[in-house]
PDB file of C-alpha atoms and ligand atoms in Angstrom:
ATOM      1  CA  MET V   5      48.220 -29.533 -34.954  1.00 44.00           C
ATOM      2  CA  ASN V   6      50.381 -26.594 -33.736  1.00 46.00           C
ATOM      3  CA  THR V   7      49.878 -26.991 -30.350  1.00 50.00           C
ATOM      4  CA  ILE V   8      51.992 -24.008 -29.350  1.00 53.00           C
ATOM      5  CA  ASN V   9      49.220 -21.601 -30.129  1.00 59.00           C
ATOM      6  CA  GLN V  10      46.704 -23.082 -32.603  1.00 77.00           C
ATOM      7  CA  ARG V  11      43.052 -22.823 -30.098  1.00 86.00           C
ATOM      8  CA  PRO V  12      41.862 -26.173 -31.363  1.00 91.00           C
ATOM      9  CA  PHE V  13      37.736 -26.320 -33.259  1.00 92.00           C
ATOM     10  CA  THR V  14      35.732 -25.865 -30.150  1.00 94.00           C
ATOM     11  CA  VAL V  15      31.614 -26.795 -30.380  1.00 95.00           C
ATOM     12  CA  PHE V  16      29.381 -25.966 -27.744  1.00 97.00           C
ATOM     13  CA  VAL V  17      27.306 -28.766 -27.143  1.00 97.00           C
ATOM     14  CA  GLU V  18      23.808 -27.063 -25.811  1.00 98.00           C
ATOM     15  CA  GLY V  19      20.065 -28.252 -25.269  1.00 98.00           C
ATOM     16  CA  ASN V  20      17.830 -28.721 -22.509  1.00 98.00           C
ATOM     17  CA  ILE V  21      17.765 -30.859 -19.650  1.00 97.00           C
ATOM     18  CA  GLY V  22      17.625 -34.244 -20.834  1.00 95.00           C
ATOM     19  CA  SER V  23      18.139 -33.618 -24.648  1.00 96.00           C
ATOM     20  CA  GLY V  24      20.097 -36.394 -24.746  1.00 93.00           C
ATOM     21  CA  LYS V  25      23.811 -34.153 -24.712  1.00 94.00           C
ATOM     22  CA  THR V  26      25.847 -37.382 -22.719  1.00 92.00           C
ATOM     23  CA  THR V  27      24.206 -39.230 -25.478  1.00 91.00           C
ATOM     24  CA  PHE V  28      25.604 -37.376 -28.342  1.00 92.00           C
ATOM     25  CA  LEU V  29      29.064 -36.946 -26.844  1.00 93.00           C
ATOM     26  CA  GLU V  30      30.012 -40.453 -26.350  1.00 92.00           C
ATOM     27  CA  HIS V  31      29.061 -41.072 -29.965  1.00 90.00           C
ATOM     28  CA  PHE V  32      31.852 -39.292 -31.210  1.00 91.00           C
ATOM     29  CA  HIS V  33      34.450 -41.577 -28.554  1.00 90.00           C
ATOM     30  CA  GLN V  34      34.950 -43.079 -31.324  1.00 90.00           C
ATOM     31  CA  PHE V  35      37.257 -40.485 -32.712  1.00 89.00           C
ATOM     32  CA  GLU V  36      41.072 -40.013 -30.891  1.00 90.00           C
ATOM     33  CA  ASP V  37      40.678 -36.321 -32.674  1.00 89.00           C
ATOM     34  CA  ILE V  38      38.402 -35.553 -30.766  1.00 92.00           C
ATOM     35  CA  THR V  39      38.369 -34.490 -26.800  1.00 95.00           C
ATOM     36  CA  LEU V  40      34.938 -34.852 -25.152  1.00 96.00           C
ATOM     37  CA  LEU V  41      34.097 -32.390 -21.973  1.00 97.00           C
ATOM     38  CA  THR V  42      30.868 -33.586 -19.824  1.00 95.00           C
ATOM     39  CA  GLU V  43      29.251 -31.115 -17.362  1.00 95.00           C
ATOM     40  CA  PRO V  44      31.434 -31.597 -14.024  1.00 96.00           C
ATOM     41  CA  VAL V  45      27.574 -32.871 -12.316  1.00 96.00           C
ATOM     42  CA  ASP V  46      29.512 -34.808 -10.249  1.00 96.00           C
ATOM     43  CA  GLU V  47      31.034 -31.518  -8.798  1.00 96.00           C
ATOM     44  CA  TRP V  48      27.988 -29.844  -8.338  1.00 98.00           C
ATOM     45  CA  ARG V  49      26.450 -32.899  -6.906  1.00 97.00           C
ATOM     46  CA  ASN V  50      29.791 -33.271  -4.038  1.00 98.00           C
ATOM     47  CA  LEU V  51      31.173 -30.855  -3.585  1.00 97.00           C
ATOM     48  CA  LYS V  52      33.190 -31.464  -0.332  1.00 98.00           C
ATOM     49  CA  GLY V  53      30.147 -33.652   0.723  1.00 98.00           C
ATOM     50  CA  TRP V  54      27.269 -31.112  -0.229  1.00 98.00           C
ATOM     51  CA  ASN V  55      25.051 -31.846  -2.794  1.00 98.00           C
ATOM     52  CA  LEU V  56      24.700 -28.462  -4.946  1.00 98.00           C
ATOM     53  CA  LEU V  57      22.427 -29.563  -6.834  1.00 97.00           C
ATOM     54  CA  ASP V  58      19.812 -31.435  -4.447  1.00 97.00           C
ATOM     55  CA  LEU V  59      20.308 -28.680  -2.088  1.00 98.00           C
ATOM     56  CA  MET V  60      19.173 -26.060  -5.316  1.00 97.00           C
ATOM     57  CA  TYR V  61      16.154 -27.706  -6.527  1.00 97.00           C
ATOM     58  CA  LYS V  62      15.167 -28.298  -3.030  1.00 97.00           C
ATOM     59  CA  ASP V  63      15.135 -24.816  -1.970  1.00 98.00           C
ATOM     60  CA  PRO V  64      16.350 -22.553  -4.924  1.00 97.00           C
ATOM     61  CA  LYS V  65      15.575 -19.165  -2.823  1.00 98.00           C
ATOM     62  CA  LYS V  66      17.653 -19.905  -0.880  1.00 98.00           C
ATOM     63  CA  TRP V  67      20.729 -21.830  -3.064  1.00 98.00           C
ATOM     64  CA  ALA V  68      20.391 -20.854  -6.745  1.00 98.00           C
ATOM     65  CA  MET V  69      23.472 -18.468  -6.092  1.00 98.00           C
ATOM     66  CA  THR V  70      25.498 -20.792  -4.259  1.00 98.00           C
ATOM     67  CA  PHE V  71      24.275 -22.863  -7.094  1.00 98.00           C
ATOM     68  CA  GLN V  72      25.189 -21.017 -10.418  1.00 98.00           C
ATOM     69  CA  SER V  73      28.807 -19.349  -8.670  1.00 97.00           C
ATOM     70  CA  TYR V  74      29.880 -22.310  -8.458  1.00 98.00           C
ATOM     71  CA  VAL V  75      28.640 -24.031 -12.168  1.00 97.00           C
ATOM     72  CA  SER V  76      30.792 -20.915 -13.460  1.00 96.00           C
ATOM     73  CA  LEU V  77      33.434 -21.427 -11.254  1.00 96.00           C
ATOM     74  CA  THR V  78      33.351 -24.992 -13.147  1.00 97.00           C
ATOM     75  CA  MET V  79      32.218 -24.079 -16.762  1.00 96.00           C
ATOM     76  CA  LEU V  80      34.972 -21.403 -16.634  1.00 95.00           C
ATOM     77  CA  ASN V  81      37.607 -24.270 -15.616  1.00 95.00           C
ATOM     78  CA  MET V  82      36.541 -26.537 -18.850  1.00 95.00           C
ATOM     79  CA  HIS V  83      36.650 -23.179 -20.845  1.00 95.00           C
ATOM     80  CA  ARG V  84      40.234 -22.827 -19.852  1.00 94.00           C
ATOM     81  CA  LYS V  85      41.146 -26.640 -19.565  1.00 93.00           C
ATOM     82  CA  ALA V  86      44.792 -27.245 -22.490  1.00 92.00           C
ATOM     83  CA  ILE V  87      43.688 -30.398 -24.981  1.00 92.00           C
ATOM     84  CA  PRO V  88      46.031 -32.111 -27.343  1.00 92.00           C
ATOM     85  CA  THR V  89      43.490 -32.999 -29.808  1.00 92.00           C
ATOM     86  CA  PRO V  90      42.608 -30.647 -32.619  1.00 90.00           C
ATOM     87  CA  VAL V  91      38.394 -30.910 -31.619  1.00 92.00           C
ATOM     88  CA  LYS V  92      37.563 -29.692 -28.239  1.00 95.00           C
ATOM     89  CA  LEU V  93      33.466 -30.913 -27.369  1.00 95.00           C
ATOM     90  CA  MET V  94      32.548 -29.515 -24.839  1.00 97.00           C
ATOM     91  CA  GLU V  95      28.519 -29.794 -22.699  1.00 97.00           C
ATOM     92  CA  ARG V  96      26.512 -26.718 -22.157  1.00 98.00           C
ATOM     93  CA  SER V  97      28.607 -23.459 -21.811  1.00 97.00           C
ATOM     94  CA  ILE V  98      29.474 -20.319 -19.512  1.00 96.00           C
ATOM     95  CA  PHE V  99      26.481 -18.784 -22.443  1.00 97.00           C
ATOM     96  CA  SER V 100      24.116 -20.958 -21.487  1.00 98.00           C
ATOM     97  CA  ALA V 101      24.944 -20.808 -18.312  1.00 97.00           C
ATOM     98  CA  ARG V 102      24.119 -17.235 -18.269  1.00 98.00           C
ATOM     99  CA  TYR V 103      21.418 -16.963 -20.782  1.00 98.00           C
ATOM    100  CA  CYS V 104      19.696 -20.158 -19.991  1.00 98.00           C
ATOM    101  CA  PHE V 105      20.010 -21.615 -16.414  1.00 98.00           C
ATOM    102  CA  VAL V 106      20.865 -17.904 -14.889  1.00 98.00           C
ATOM    103  CA  GLU V 107      17.956 -16.112 -17.156  1.00 98.00           C
ATOM    104  CA  GLN V 108      15.550 -18.218 -16.075  1.00 98.00           C
ATOM    105  CA  LEU V 109      16.553 -18.600 -12.487  1.00 98.00           C
ATOM    106  CA  LEU V 110      15.670 -14.494 -12.306  1.00 98.00           C
ATOM    107  CA  ARG V 111      12.365 -15.082 -13.840  1.00 98.00           C
ATOM    108  CA  ASN V 112      10.986 -17.266 -11.870  1.00 97.00           C
ATOM    109  CA  GLY V 113      12.352 -15.508  -8.310  1.00 98.00           C
ATOM    110  CA  SER V 114      14.395 -17.649  -7.380  1.00 98.00           C
ATOM    111  CA  LEU V 115      17.623 -14.922  -8.236  1.00 98.00           C
ATOM    112  CA  HIS V 116      16.797 -12.097  -5.901  1.00 98.00           C
ATOM    113  CA  PRO V 117      17.922  -9.046  -8.849  1.00 98.00           C
ATOM    114  CA  ALA V 118      21.252  -7.472  -6.614  1.00 98.00           C
ATOM    115  CA  GLN V 119      22.088 -11.393  -6.675  1.00 98.00           C
ATOM    116  CA  PHE V 120      21.380 -12.043 -10.884  1.00 98.00           C
ATOM    117  CA  ALA V 121      23.213  -8.648 -10.559  1.00 98.00           C
ATOM    118  CA  ILE V 122      26.291 -10.231  -9.841  1.00 98.00           C
ATOM    119  CA  LEU V 123      26.226 -13.600 -11.755  1.00 98.00           C
ATOM    120  CA  ASP V 124      26.382 -11.089 -14.694  1.00 98.00           C
ATOM    121  CA  GLU V 125      29.053  -8.703 -13.784  1.00 97.00           C
ATOM    122  CA  TRP V 126      30.965 -11.704 -13.122  1.00 96.00           C
ATOM    123  CA  PHE V 127      30.194 -13.494 -16.561  1.00 96.00           C
ATOM    124  CA  ASN V 128      30.809  -9.669 -18.065  1.00 95.00           C
ATOM    125  CA  PHE V 129      34.252  -9.927 -16.445  1.00 95.00           C
ATOM    126  CA  ILE V 130      34.669 -13.244 -17.512  1.00 93.00           C
ATOM    127  CA  GLN V 131      34.048 -12.182 -21.409  1.00 89.00           C
ATOM    128  CA  HIS V 132      36.570  -8.983 -20.955  1.00 89.00           C
ATOM    129  CA  GLN V 133      39.027 -10.733 -19.354  1.00 89.00           C
ATOM    130  CA  ILE V 134      39.190 -14.086 -21.043  1.00 88.00           C
ATOM    131  CA  PRO V 135      38.130 -15.227 -24.484  1.00 83.00           C
ATOM    132  CA  ILE V 136      36.064 -17.537 -24.635  1.00 90.00           C
ATOM    133  CA  GLU V 137      35.654 -18.466 -28.434  1.00 88.00           C
ATOM    134  CA  ALA V 138      33.354 -21.280 -29.891  1.00 93.00           C
ATOM    135  CA  ASP V 139      33.293 -22.331 -33.723  1.00 93.00           C
ATOM    136  CA  LEU V 140      30.568 -24.364 -33.611  1.00 94.00           C
ATOM    137  CA  ILE V 141      27.057 -25.022 -31.661  1.00 96.00           C
ATOM    138  CA  VAL V 142      25.428 -28.122 -31.600  1.00 95.00           C
ATOM    139  CA  TYR V 143      21.899 -27.391 -30.257  1.00 97.00           C
ATOM    140  CA  LEU V 144      20.044 -30.345 -29.156  1.00 96.00           C
ATOM    141  CA  LYS V 145      16.482 -29.112 -30.120  1.00 97.00           C
ATOM    142  CA  ALA V 146      13.961 -31.271 -27.970  1.00 97.00           C
ATOM    143  CA  THR V 147      10.005 -30.659 -27.387  1.00 98.00           C
ATOM    144  CA  PRO V 148       9.672 -30.217 -23.704  1.00 98.00           C
ATOM    145  CA  ALA V 149       7.329 -32.455 -22.894  1.00 98.00           C
ATOM    146  CA  VAL V 150      10.069 -35.119 -24.341  1.00 97.00           C
ATOM    147  CA  VAL V 151      12.612 -34.199 -21.707  1.00 97.00           C
ATOM    148  CA  TYR V 152      10.043 -34.341 -19.194  1.00 97.00           C
ATOM    149  CA  ASP V 153       9.242 -37.614 -20.078  1.00 96.00           C
ATOM    150  CA  ARG V 154      13.083 -38.821 -20.306  1.00 95.00           C
ATOM    151  CA  ILE V 155      14.145 -37.268 -16.821  1.00 95.00           C
ATOM    152  CA  LYS V 156      11.075 -39.824 -15.131  1.00 94.00           C
ATOM    153  CA  LYS V 157      12.640 -42.148 -17.329  1.00 93.00           C
ATOM    154  CA  ARG V 158      16.371 -40.800 -16.466  1.00 89.00           C
ATOM    155  CA  ALA V 159      15.455 -41.011 -12.668  1.00 82.00           C
ATOM    156  CA  ARG V 160      18.369 -38.640 -11.712  1.00 90.00           C
ATOM    157  CA  SER V 161      16.618 -38.225  -7.804  1.00 93.00           C
ATOM    158  CA  GLU V 162      17.624 -34.616  -7.642  1.00 95.00           C
ATOM    159  CA  GLU V 163      15.689 -33.373 -11.020  1.00 94.00           C
ATOM    160  CA  GLN V 164      12.262 -35.707 -10.116  1.00 93.00           C
ATOM    161  CA  CYS V 165      10.663 -32.412  -9.000  1.00 93.00           C
ATOM    162  CA  VAL V 166      11.827 -30.161 -11.748  1.00 95.00           C
ATOM    163  CA  PRO V 167       7.966 -29.458 -13.378  1.00 96.00           C
ATOM    164  CA  LEU V 168       7.484 -29.131 -17.084  1.00 97.00           C
ATOM    165  CA  CYS V 169       6.845 -25.405 -16.709  1.00 97.00           C
ATOM    166  CA  TYR V 170      10.616 -25.607 -15.692  1.00 98.00           C
ATOM    167  CA  LEU V 171      11.673 -27.371 -18.991  1.00 98.00           C
ATOM    168  CA  GLU V 172       9.088 -25.354 -20.978  1.00 98.00           C
ATOM    169  CA  ASN V 173      10.629 -21.949 -20.172  1.00 98.00           C
ATOM    170  CA  LEU V 174      14.228 -23.079 -20.717  1.00 98.00           C
ATOM    171  CA  HIS V 175      13.158 -23.964 -23.784  1.00 98.00           C
ATOM    172  CA  GLN V 176      11.934 -21.337 -24.644  1.00 98.00           C
ATOM    173  CA  LEU V 177      15.616 -19.811 -23.144  1.00 98.00           C
ATOM    174  CA  HIS V 178      17.347 -22.166 -26.015  1.00 98.00           C
ATOM    175  CA  GLU V 179      15.020 -20.809 -28.455  1.00 98.00           C
ATOM    176  CA  ASP V 180      15.974 -16.606 -27.573  1.00 98.00           C
ATOM    177  CA  TRP V 181      19.466 -17.519 -27.094  1.00 98.00           C
ATOM    178  CA  LEU V 182      19.982 -20.075 -30.228  1.00 98.00           C
ATOM    179  CA  ILE V 183      17.451 -19.291 -32.869  1.00 98.00           C
ATOM    180  CA  ASN V 184      15.965 -16.347 -32.975  1.00 98.00           C
ATOM    181  CA  LYS V 185      18.618 -14.393 -31.576  1.00 97.00           C
ATOM    182  CA  THR V 186      17.066 -12.446 -29.073  1.00 97.00           C
ATOM    183  CA  LEU V 187      18.736 -12.638 -26.063  1.00 95.00           C
ATOM    184  CA  GLY V 188      21.788 -12.437 -25.618  1.00 93.00           C
ATOM    185  CA  GLU V 189      24.738 -13.036 -27.906  1.00 92.00           C
ATOM    186  CA  CYS V 190      25.368 -16.160 -30.045  1.00 95.00           C
ATOM    187  CA  PRO V 191      29.320 -17.442 -29.772  1.00 94.00           C
ATOM    188  CA  ALA V 192      29.470 -19.565 -33.056  1.00 95.00           C
ATOM    189  CA  PRO V 193      27.234 -20.491 -35.964  1.00 94.00           C
ATOM    190  CA  VAL V 194      24.087 -22.878 -34.528  1.00 95.00           C
ATOM    191  CA  LEU V 195      23.941 -26.733 -36.195  1.00 93.00           C
ATOM    192  CA  VAL V 196      20.140 -27.059 -34.686  1.00 94.00           C
ATOM    193  CA  LEU V 197      19.868 -31.492 -34.496  1.00 93.00           C
ATOM    194  CA  ASP V 198      16.356 -33.100 -33.397  1.00 94.00           C
ATOM    195  CA  ALA V 199      16.359 -34.361 -30.434  1.00 95.00           C
ATOM    196  CA  ASP V 200      13.012 -35.454 -29.999  1.00 96.00           C
ATOM    197  CA  LEU V 201      14.236 -38.547 -31.963  1.00 93.00           C
ATOM    198  CA  ASP V 202      14.711 -41.903 -29.839  1.00 86.00           C
ATOM    199  CA  HIS V 203      17.935 -43.443 -29.765  1.00 78.00           C
ATOM    200  CA  SER V 204      17.576 -45.837 -32.869  1.00 80.00           C
ATOM    201  CA  GLU V 205      16.743 -43.005 -35.064  1.00 86.00           C
ATOM    202  CA  ILE V 206      19.254 -40.277 -33.571  1.00 83.00           C
ATOM    203  CA  THR V 207      22.481 -41.469 -34.423  1.00 83.00           C
ATOM    204  CA  GLU V 208      21.998 -40.871 -38.509  1.00 84.00           C
ATOM    205  CA  GLU V 209      21.283 -37.096 -36.861  1.00 84.00           C
ATOM    206  CA  TYR V 210      24.289 -37.308 -35.067  1.00 85.00           C
ATOM    207  CA  LYS V 211      25.872 -38.251 -38.380  1.00 83.00           C
ATOM    208  CA  ARG V 212      24.844 -35.042 -39.828  1.00 80.00           C
ATOM    209  CA  SER V 213      26.515 -33.221 -36.761  1.00 82.00           C
ATOM    210  CA  GLU V 214      29.946 -35.699 -37.892  1.00 84.00           C
ATOM    211  CA  HIS V 215      30.142 -33.984 -41.137  1.00 83.00           C
ATOM    212  CA  GLN V 216      30.824 -31.009 -40.038  1.00 80.00           C
ATOM    213  CA  ILE V 217      32.741 -31.422 -37.201  1.00 80.00           C
ATOM    214  CA  LEU V 218      35.393 -33.612 -38.560  1.00 81.00           C
ATOM    215  CA  ARG V 219      35.232 -31.301 -41.422  1.00 78.00           C
ATOM    216  CA  LYS V 220      36.685 -28.777 -39.729  1.00 70.00           C
ATOM    217  CA  ALA V 221      39.050 -31.054 -37.102  1.00 68.00           C
ATOM    218  CA  VAL V 222      40.951 -31.477 -40.653  1.00 70.00           C
ATOM    219  CA  ASP V 223      41.414 -28.197 -41.476  1.00 71.00           C
ATOM    220  CA  VAL V 224      42.373 -27.523 -38.186  1.00 62.00           C
ATOM    221  CA  VAL V 225      45.753 -29.828 -38.334  1.00 60.00           C
ATOM    222  CA  MET V 226      46.176 -29.607 -41.839  1.00 64.00           C
ATOM    223  CA  HIS V 227      46.934 -25.834 -41.411  1.00 64.00           C
TER     224      HIS V 227
HETATM  225  C1  8LK H  18      25.526 -23.988 -17.173  1.00 63.45           C
HETATM  226  C2  8LK H  18      25.055 -24.835 -16.503  1.00 63.45           C
HETATM  227  C3  8LK H  18      24.477 -25.732 -16.604  1.00 63.45           C
HETATM  228  C4  8LK H  18      23.674 -26.571 -15.820  1.00 63.45           C
HETATM  229  C5  8LK H  18      23.196 -26.985 -15.126  1.00 63.45           C
HETATM  230  N1  8LK H  18      21.838 -27.139 -14.607  1.00 63.45           N
HETATM  231  C6  8LK H  18      20.788 -28.107 -14.026  1.00 63.45           C
HETATM  232  C7  8LK H  18      20.092 -28.783 -15.144  1.00 63.45           C
HETATM  233  C8  8LK H  18      20.144 -30.327 -14.687  1.00 63.45           C
HETATM  234  O1  8LK H  18      19.178 -30.784 -13.533  1.00 63.45           O
HETATM  235  C9  8LK H  18      21.641 -30.518 -14.291  1.00 63.45           C
HETATM  236  C10 8LK H  18      22.750 -31.671 -14.882  1.00 63.45           C
HETATM  237  O2  8LK H  18      22.544 -30.495 -16.490  1.00 63.45           O
HETATM  238  O3  8LK H  18      22.482 -29.672 -13.583  1.00 63.45           O
HETATM  239  C11 8LK H  18      21.172 -26.223 -13.588  1.00 63.45           C
HETATM  240  O4  8LK H  18      20.248 -25.759 -13.068  1.00 63.45           O
HETATM  241  N2  8LK H  18      22.345 -24.994 -13.915  1.00 63.45           N
HETATM  242  C12 8LK H  18      23.192 -25.216 -15.165  1.00 63.45           C
HETATM  243  N3  8LK H  18      24.070 -24.380 -15.526  1.00 63.45           N
END
């Protein structure tokens, strides 16, 4: 790849909590031409000793603004990270931050409209000042009841209080953003995978995206 000015083929992996994004990314560890950028959850769970994720879930009205402003900073860092490979796979994006999570927190009253307005201004500023491009969005589409069960089994402590209705709302926001195109802008073509499939069947489903992603990687490398 011409590393001077050509950007890598960039894929955002999007989906509800528990839809299998980390598992999907791990499937691509086998390819050396792909750099994987997983969601910086550990940074959100320990910023100078503060677990912002836990604070947000425990008292969203008080901490949602703080948490989402830090999420946006860490996601921006990931978008801007220079990588040596022809393909970059990123877990979520500043787009899902804005159109799924921040939107949800406004609608459920955790963000005051004035706080939302500030986060939206930052999102618009970033959009205009720092071009964030993507070539493909892989949408791990899952049924809310399925991800609810997975979250219980995964047992990430901060998430045990997440109710099914939160996941249903987040699911609908993903659908409106990526499928119905009635919410915000969709920055790339969307490949939908059936994320309800369990571990044994999901590898076949991943292979469907593998072809699209790797073929594009060859294009990037060859031109
Ligand atoms: C971009 C973005 C990711 C993201 C994740 N989360 C939460 C959902 C999960 O419980 C956890 C890890 O994805 O963080 C959030 O509240 N707001 C977010 N915004």
